[in-house]
CSV table of N, CA and C in Angstrom, one decimal:
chain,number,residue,atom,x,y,z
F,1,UNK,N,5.1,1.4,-16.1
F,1,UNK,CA,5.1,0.0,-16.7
F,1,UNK,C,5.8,-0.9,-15.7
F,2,UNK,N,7.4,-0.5,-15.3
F,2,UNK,CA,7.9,-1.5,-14.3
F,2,UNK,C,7.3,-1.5,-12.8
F,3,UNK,N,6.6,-0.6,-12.2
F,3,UNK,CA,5.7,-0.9,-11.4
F,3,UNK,C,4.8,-1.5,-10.8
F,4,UNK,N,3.9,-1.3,-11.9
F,4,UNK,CA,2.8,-2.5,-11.9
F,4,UNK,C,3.1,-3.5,-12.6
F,5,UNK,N,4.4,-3.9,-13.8
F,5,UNK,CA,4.3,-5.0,-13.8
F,5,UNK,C,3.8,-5.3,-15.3
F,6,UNK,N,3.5,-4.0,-15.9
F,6,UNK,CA,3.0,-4.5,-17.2
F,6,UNK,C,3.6,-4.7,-18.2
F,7,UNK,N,3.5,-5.4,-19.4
F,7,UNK,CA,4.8,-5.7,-20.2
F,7,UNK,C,4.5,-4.9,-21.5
F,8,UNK,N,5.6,-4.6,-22.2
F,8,UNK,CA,5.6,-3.5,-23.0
F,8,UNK,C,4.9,-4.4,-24.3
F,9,UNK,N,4.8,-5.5,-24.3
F,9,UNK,CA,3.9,-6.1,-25.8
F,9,UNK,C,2.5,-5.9,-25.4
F,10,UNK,N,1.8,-6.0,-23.9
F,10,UNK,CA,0.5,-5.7,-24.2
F,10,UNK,C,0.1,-4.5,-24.4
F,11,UNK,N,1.3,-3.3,-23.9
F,11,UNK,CA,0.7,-2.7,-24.7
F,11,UNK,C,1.0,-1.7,-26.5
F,12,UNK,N,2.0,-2.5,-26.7
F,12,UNK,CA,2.4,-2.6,-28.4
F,12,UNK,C,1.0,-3.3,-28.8
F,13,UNK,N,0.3,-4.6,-28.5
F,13,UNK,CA,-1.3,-5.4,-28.6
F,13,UNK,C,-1.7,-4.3,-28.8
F,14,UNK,N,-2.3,-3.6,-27.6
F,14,UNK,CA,-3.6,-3.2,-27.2
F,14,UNK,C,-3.4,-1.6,-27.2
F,15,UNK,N,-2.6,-0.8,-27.2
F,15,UNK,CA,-2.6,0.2,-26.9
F,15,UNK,C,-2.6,0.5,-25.4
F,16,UNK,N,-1.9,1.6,-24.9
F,16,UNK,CA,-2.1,1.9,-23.1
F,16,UNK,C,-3.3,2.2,-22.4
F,17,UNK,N,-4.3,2.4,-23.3
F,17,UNK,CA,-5.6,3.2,-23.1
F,17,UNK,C,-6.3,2.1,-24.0
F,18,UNK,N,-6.5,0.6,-23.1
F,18,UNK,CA,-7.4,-0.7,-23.4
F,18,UNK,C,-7.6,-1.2,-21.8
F,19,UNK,N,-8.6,-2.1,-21.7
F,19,UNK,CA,-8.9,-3.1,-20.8
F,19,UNK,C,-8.0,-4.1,-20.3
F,20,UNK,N,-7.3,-4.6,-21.8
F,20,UNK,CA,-6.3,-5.2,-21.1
F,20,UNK,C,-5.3,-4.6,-20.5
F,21,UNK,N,-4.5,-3.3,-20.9
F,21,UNK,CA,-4.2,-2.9,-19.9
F,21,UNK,C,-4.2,-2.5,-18.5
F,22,UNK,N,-5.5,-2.1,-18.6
F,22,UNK,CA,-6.4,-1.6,-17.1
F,22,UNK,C,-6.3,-3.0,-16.1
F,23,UNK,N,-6.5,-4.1,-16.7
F,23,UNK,CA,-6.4,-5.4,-16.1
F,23,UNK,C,-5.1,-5.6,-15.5
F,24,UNK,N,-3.9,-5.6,-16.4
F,24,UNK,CA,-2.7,-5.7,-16.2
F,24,UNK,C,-2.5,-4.6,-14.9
F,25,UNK,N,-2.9,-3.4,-15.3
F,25,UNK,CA,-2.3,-2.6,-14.2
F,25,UNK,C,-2.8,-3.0,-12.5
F,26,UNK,N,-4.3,-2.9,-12.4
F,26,UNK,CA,-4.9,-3.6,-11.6
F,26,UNK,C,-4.4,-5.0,-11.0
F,27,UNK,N,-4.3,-5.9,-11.7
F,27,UNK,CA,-3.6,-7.1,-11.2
F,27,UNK,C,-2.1,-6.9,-10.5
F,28,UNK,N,-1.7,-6.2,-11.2
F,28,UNK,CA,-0.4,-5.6,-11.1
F,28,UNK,C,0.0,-4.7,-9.9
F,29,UNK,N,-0.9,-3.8,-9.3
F,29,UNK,CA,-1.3,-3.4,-8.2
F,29,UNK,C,-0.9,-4.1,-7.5
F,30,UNK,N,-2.1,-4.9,-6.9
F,30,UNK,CA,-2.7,-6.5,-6.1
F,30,UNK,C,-1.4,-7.1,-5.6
F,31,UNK,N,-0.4,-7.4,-7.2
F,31,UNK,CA,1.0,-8.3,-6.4
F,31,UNK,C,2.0,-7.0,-5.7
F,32,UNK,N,2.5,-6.2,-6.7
F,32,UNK,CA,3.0,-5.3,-5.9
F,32,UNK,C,3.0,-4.5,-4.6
F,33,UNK,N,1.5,-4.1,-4.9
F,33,UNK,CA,1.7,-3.4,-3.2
F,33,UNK,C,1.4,-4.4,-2.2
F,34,UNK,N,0.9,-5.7,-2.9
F,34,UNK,CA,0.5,-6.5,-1.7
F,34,UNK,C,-0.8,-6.0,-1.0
F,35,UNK,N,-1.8,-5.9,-1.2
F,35,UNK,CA,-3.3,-5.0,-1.3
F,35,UNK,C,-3.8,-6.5,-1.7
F,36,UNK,N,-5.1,-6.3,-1.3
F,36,UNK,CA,-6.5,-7.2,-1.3
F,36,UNK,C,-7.2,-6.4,-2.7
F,37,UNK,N,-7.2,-5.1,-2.7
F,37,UNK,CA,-7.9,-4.3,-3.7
F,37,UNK,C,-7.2,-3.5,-4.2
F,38,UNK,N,-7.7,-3.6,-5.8
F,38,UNK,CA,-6.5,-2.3,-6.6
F,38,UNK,C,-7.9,-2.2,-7.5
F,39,UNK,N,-7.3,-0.4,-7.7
F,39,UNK,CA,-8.3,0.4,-9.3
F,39,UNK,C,-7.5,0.3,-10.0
F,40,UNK,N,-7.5,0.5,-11.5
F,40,UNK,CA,-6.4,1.2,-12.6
F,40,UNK,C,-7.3,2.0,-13.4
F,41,UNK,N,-6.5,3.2,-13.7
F,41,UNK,CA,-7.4,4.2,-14.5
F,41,UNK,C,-6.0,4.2,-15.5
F,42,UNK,N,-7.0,4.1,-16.9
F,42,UNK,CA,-6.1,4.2,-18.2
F,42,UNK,C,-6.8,5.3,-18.8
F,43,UNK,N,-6.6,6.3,-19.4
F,43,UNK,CA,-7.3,7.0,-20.3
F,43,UNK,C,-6.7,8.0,-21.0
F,44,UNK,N,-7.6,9.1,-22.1
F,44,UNK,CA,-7.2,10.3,-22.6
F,44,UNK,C,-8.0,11.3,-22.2
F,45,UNK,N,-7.4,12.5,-20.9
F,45,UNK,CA,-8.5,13.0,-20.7
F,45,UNK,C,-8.0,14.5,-21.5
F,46,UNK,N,-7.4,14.6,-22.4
F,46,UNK,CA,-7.6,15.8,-23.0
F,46,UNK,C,-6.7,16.9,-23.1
F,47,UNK,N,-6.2,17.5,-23.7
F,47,UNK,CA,-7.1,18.1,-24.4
F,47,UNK,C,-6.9,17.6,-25.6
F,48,UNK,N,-5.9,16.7,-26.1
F,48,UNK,CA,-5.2,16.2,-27.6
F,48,UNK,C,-5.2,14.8,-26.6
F,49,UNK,N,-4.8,14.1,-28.1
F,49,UNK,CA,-4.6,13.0,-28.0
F,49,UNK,C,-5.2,11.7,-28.3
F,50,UNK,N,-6.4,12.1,-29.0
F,50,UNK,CA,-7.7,11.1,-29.2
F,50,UNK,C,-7.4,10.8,-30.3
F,51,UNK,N,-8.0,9.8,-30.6
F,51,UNK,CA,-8.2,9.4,-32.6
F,51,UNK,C,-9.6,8.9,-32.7
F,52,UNK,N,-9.7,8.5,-33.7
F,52,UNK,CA,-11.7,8.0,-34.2
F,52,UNK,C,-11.5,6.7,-33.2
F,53,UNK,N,-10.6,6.0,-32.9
F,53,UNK,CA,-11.0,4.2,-32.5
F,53,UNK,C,-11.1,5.4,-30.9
F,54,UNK,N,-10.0,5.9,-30.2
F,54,UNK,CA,-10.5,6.0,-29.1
F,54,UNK,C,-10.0,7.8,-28.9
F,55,UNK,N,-11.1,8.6,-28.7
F,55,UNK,CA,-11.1,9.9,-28.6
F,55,UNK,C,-11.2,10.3,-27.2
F,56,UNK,N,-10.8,11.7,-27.2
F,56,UNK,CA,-10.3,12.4,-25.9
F,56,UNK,C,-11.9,12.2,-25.3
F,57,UNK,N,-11.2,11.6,-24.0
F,57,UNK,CA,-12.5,11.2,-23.1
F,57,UNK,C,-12.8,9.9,-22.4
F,58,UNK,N,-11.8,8.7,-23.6
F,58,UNK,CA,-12.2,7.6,-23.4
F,58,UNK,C,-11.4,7.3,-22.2
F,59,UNK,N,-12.1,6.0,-21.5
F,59,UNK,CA,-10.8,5.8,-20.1
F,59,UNK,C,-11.3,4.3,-19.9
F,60,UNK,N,-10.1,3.7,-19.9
F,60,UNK,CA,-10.5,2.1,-19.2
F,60,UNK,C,-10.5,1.8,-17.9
F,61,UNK,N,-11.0,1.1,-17.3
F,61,UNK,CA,-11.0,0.9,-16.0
F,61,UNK,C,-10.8,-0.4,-15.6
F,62,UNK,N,-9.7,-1.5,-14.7
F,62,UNK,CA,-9.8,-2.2,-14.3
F,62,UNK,C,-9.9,-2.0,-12.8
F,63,UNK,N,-10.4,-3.2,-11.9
F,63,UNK,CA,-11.0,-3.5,-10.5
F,63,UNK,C,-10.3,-4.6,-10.2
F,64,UNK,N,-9.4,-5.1,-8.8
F,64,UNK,CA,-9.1,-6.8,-8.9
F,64,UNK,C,-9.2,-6.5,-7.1
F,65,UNK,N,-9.7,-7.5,-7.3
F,65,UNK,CA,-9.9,-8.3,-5.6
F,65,UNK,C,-9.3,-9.7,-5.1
F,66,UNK,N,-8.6,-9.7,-4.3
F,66,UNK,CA,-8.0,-10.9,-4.0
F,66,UNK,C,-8.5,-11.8,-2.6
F,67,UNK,N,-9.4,-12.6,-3.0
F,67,UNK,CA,-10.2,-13.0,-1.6
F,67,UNK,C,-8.8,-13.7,-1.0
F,68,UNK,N,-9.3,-13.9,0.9
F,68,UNK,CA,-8.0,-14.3,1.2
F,68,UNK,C,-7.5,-16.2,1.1
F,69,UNK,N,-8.3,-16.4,-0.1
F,69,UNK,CA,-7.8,-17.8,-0.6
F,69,UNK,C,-7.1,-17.4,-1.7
F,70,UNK,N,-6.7,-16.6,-2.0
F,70,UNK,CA,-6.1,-16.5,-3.0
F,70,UNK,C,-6.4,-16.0,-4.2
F,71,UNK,N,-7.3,-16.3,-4.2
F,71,UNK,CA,-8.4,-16.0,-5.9
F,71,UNK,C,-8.0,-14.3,-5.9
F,72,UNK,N,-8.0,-14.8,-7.3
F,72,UNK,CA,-8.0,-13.1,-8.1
F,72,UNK,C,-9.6,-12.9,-9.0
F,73,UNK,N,-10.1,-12.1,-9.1
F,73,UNK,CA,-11.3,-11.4,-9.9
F,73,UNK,C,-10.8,-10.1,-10.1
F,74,UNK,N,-11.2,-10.4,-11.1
F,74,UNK,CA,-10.6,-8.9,-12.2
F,74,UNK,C,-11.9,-8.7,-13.0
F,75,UNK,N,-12.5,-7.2,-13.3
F,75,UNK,CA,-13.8,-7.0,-14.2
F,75,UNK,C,-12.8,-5.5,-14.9
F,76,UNK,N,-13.5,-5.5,-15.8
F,76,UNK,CA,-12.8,-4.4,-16.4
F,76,UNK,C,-14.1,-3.4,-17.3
F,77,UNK,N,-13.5,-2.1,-17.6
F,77,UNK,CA,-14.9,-1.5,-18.7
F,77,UNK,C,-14.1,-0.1,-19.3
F,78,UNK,N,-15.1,0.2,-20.2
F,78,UNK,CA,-14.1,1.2,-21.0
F,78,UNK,C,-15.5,2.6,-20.7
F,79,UNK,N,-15.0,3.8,-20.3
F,79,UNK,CA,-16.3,5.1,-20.7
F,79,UNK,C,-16.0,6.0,-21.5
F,80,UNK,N,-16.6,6.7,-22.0
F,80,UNK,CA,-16.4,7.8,-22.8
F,80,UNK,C,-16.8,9.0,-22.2
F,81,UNK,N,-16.0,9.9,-21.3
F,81,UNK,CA,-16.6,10.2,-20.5
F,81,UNK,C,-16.6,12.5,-21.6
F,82,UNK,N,-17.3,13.4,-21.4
F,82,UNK,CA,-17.2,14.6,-21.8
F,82,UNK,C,-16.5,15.7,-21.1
F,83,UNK,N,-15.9,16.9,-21.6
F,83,UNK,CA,-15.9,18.0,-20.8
F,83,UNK,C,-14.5,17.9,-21.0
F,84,UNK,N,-13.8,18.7,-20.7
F,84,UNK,CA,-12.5,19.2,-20.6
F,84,UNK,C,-11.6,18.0,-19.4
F,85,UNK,N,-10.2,18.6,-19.4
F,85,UNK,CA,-9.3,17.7,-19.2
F,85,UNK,C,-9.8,17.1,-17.7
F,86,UNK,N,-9.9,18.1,-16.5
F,86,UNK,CA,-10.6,18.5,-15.6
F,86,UNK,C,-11.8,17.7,-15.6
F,87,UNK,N,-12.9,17.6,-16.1
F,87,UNK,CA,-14.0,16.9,-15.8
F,87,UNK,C,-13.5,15.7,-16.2
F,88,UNK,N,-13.2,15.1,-17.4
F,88,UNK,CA,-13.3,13.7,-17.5
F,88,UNK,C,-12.5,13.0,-16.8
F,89,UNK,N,-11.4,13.9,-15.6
F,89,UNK,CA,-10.6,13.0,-14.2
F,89,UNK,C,-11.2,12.6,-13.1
F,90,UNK,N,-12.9,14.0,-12.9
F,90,UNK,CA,-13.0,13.5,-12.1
F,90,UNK,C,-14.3,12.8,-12.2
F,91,UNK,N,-15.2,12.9,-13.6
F,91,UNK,CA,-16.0,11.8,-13.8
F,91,UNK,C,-15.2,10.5,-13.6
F,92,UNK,N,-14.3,10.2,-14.3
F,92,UNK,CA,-13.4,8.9,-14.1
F,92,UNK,C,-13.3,8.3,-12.6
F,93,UNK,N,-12.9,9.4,-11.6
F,93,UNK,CA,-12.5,9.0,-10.3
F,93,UNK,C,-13.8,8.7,-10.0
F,94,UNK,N,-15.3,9.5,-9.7
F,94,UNK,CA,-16.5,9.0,-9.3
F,94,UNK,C,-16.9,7.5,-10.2
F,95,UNK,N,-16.7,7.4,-11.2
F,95,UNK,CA,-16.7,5.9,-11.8
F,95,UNK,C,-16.3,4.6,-11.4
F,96,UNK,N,-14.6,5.1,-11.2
F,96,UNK,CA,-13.8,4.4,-10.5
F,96,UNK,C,-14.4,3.5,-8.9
F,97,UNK,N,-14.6,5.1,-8.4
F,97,UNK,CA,-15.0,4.5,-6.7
F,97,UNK,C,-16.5,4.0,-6.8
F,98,UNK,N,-17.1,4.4,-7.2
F,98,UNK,CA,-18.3,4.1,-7.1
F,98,UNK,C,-18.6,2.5,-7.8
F,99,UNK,N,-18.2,1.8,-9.1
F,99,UNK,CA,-17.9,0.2,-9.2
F,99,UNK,C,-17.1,-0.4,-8.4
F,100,UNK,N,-15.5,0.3,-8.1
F,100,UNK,CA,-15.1,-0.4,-6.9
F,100,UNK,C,-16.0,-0.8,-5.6
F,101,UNK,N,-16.8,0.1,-5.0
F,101,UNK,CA,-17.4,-0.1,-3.9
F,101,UNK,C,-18.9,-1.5,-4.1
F,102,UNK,N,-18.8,-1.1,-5.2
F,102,UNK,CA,-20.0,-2.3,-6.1
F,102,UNK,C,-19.2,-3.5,-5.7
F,103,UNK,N,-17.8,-3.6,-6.2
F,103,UNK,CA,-17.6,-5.0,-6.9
F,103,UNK,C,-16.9,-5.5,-5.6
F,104,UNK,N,-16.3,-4.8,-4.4
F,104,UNK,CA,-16.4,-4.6,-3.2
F,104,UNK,C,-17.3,-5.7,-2.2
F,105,UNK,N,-18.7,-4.9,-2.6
F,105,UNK,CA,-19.7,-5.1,-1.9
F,105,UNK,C,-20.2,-7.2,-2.3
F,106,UNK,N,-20.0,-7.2,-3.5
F,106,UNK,CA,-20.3,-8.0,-4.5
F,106,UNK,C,-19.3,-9.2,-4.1
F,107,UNK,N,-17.9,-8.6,-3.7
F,107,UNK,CA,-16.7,-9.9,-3.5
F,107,UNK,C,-17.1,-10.4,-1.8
F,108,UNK,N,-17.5,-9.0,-1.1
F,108,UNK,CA,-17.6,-9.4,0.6
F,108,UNK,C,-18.8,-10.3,0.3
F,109,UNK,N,-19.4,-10.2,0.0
F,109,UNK,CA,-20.8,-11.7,0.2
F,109,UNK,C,-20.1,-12.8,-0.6
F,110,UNK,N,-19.0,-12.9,-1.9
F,110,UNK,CA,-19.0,-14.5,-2.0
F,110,UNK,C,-17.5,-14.6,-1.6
F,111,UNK,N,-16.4,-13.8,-0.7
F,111,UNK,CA,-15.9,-14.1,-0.3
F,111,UNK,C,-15.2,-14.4,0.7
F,112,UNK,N,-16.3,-12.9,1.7
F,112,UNK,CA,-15.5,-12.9,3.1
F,112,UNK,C,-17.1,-13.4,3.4
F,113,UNK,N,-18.0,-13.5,3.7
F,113,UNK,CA,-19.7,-13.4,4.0
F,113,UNK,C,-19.8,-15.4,4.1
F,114,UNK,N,-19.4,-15.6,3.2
F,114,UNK,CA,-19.8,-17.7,2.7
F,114,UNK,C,-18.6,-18.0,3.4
F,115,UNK,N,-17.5,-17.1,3.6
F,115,UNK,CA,-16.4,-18.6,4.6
F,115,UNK,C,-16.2,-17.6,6.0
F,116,UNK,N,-17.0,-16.6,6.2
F,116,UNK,CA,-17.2,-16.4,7.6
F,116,UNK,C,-18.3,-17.4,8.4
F,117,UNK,N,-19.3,-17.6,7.0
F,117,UNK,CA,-20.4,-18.2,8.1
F,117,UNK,C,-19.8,-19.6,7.9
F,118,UNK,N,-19.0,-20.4,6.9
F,118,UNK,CA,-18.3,-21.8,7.0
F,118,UNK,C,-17.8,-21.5,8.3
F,119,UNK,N,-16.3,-20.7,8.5
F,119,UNK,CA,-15.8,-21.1,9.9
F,119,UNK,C,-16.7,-20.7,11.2
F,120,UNK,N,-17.9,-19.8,11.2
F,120,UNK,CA,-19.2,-19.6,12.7
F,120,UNK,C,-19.6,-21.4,12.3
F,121,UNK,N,-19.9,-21.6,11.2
F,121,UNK,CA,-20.8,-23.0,11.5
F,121,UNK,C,-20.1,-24.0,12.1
F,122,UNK,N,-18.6,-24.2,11.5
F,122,UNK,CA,-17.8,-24.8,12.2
F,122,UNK,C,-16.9,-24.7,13.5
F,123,UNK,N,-17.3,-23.6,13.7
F,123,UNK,CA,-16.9,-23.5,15.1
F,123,UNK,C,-15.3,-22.9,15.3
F,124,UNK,N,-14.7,-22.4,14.2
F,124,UNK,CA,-13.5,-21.4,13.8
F,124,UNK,C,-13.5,-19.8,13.8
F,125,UNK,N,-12.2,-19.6,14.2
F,125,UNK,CA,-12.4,-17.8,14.7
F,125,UNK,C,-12.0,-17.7,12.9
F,126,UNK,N,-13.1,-16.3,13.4
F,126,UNK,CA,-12.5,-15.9,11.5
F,126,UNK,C,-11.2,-14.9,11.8
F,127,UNK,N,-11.0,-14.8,10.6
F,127,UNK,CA,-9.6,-13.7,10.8
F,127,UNK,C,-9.9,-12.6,9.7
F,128,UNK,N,-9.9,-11.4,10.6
F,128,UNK,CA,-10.8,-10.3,9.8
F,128,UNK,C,-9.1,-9.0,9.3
F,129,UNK,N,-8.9,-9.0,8.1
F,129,UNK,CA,-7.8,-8.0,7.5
F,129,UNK,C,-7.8,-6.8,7.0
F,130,UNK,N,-7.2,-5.5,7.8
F,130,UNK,CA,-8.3,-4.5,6.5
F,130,UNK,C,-6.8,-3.9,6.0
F,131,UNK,N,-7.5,-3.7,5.1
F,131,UNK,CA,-6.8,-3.5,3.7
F,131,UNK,C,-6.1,-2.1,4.3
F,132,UNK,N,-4.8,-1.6,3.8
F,132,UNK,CA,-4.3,-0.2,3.4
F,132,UNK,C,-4.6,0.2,2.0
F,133,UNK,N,-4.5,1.8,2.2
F,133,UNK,CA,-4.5,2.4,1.4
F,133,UNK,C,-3.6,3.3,0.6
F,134,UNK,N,-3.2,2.4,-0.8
F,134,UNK,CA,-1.8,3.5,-1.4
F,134,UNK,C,-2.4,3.6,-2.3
F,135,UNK,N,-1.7,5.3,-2.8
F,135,UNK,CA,-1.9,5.4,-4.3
F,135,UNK,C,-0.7,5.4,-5.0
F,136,UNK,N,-0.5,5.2,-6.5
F,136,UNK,CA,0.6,4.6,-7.0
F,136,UNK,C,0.2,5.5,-8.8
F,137,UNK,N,1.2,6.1,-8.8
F,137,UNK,CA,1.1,6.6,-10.2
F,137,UNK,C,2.1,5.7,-11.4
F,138,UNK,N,2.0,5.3,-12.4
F,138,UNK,CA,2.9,4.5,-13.1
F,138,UNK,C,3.8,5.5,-14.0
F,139,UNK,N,4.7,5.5,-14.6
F,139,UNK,CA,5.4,6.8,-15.4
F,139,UNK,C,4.6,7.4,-16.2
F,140,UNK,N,3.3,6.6,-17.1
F,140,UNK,CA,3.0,7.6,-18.3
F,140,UNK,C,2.2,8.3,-17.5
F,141,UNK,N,2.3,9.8,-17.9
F,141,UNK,CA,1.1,10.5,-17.3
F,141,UNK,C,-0.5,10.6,-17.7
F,142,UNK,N,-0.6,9.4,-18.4
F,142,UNK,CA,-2.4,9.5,-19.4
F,142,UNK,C,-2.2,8.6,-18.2
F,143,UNK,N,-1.9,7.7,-17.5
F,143,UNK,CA,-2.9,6.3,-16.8
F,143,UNK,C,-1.9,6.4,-15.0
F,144,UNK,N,-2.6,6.1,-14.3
F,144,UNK,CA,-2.7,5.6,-12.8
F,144,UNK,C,-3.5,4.7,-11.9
F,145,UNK,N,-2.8,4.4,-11.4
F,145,UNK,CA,-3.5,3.3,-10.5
F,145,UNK,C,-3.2,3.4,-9.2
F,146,UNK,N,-4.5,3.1,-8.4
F,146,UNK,CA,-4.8,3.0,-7.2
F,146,UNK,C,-5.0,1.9,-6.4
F,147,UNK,N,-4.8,1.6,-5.3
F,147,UNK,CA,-4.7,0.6,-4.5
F,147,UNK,C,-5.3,0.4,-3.4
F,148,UNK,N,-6.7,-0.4,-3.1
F,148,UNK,CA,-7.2,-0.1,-1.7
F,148,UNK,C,-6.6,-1.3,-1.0
């Protein structure tokens, strides 16, 4: 929680294993490590722990990108993923990377792609950053977050 930054009423709100949390953590990432790109994985992968609203399996996911103006974009999603404790970490992680590289792909065209070609048209050097990579676990052991 003091980590990323999340505060203990969202998740008294929402539960630890919601979107908004996954958002919070993700965001939370971003300022922290000081990263362009953060994952958050929130979930219950099993073997206990589930109830009818969200059962062993479910996992939220937040994504946040920070173009270098500043802007934050945050998309979030929740899966229900099957199989033992084991599979639904690493369905989750293929999830995980596999939208990240989407939303990735998706922020480089409206963020690095439209003000590269503004400063070529204008006649400015671009300034090209590449991101590190940490990974970052938070205390509870159901959720972690990652940082590209």
């Amino acid at each position: 929680i003091e980590s990323l930054g999340v505060s203990v009423s969202l998740i008294s709100s929402f539960g630890a294993v919601s979107e908004q949390v996954a958002q919070a953590m993700a965001e939370g990432a971003l300022d922290k490590a000081k990263v362009k790109a953060a994952i958050a994985i929130t979930g219950i992968a099993g073997p206990s722990g589930g109830s009818p609203e969200k059962p062993v399996g479910t996992v939220c996911f937040g994504w946040s990108i920070q173009s270098s103006a500043g802007i934050i974009e945050t998309i979030t999603a929740t899966k229900v993923f099957s199989g033992d404790r084991q599979a639904v970490r690493l369905q989750a992680t293929h999830y995980a990377l596999s939208e990240m590289l989407a939303f990735i792909k998706s922020a480089w065209k409206n963020y690095f792609i439209q003000p590269l070609l503004w400063k070529y048209q204008s006649g400015m050097m671009a300034d090209i950053n590449m991101a590190a990579i940490a990974i970052g676990y938070p205390h509870e052991a159901s959720s972690s977050g990652m940082c590209l």
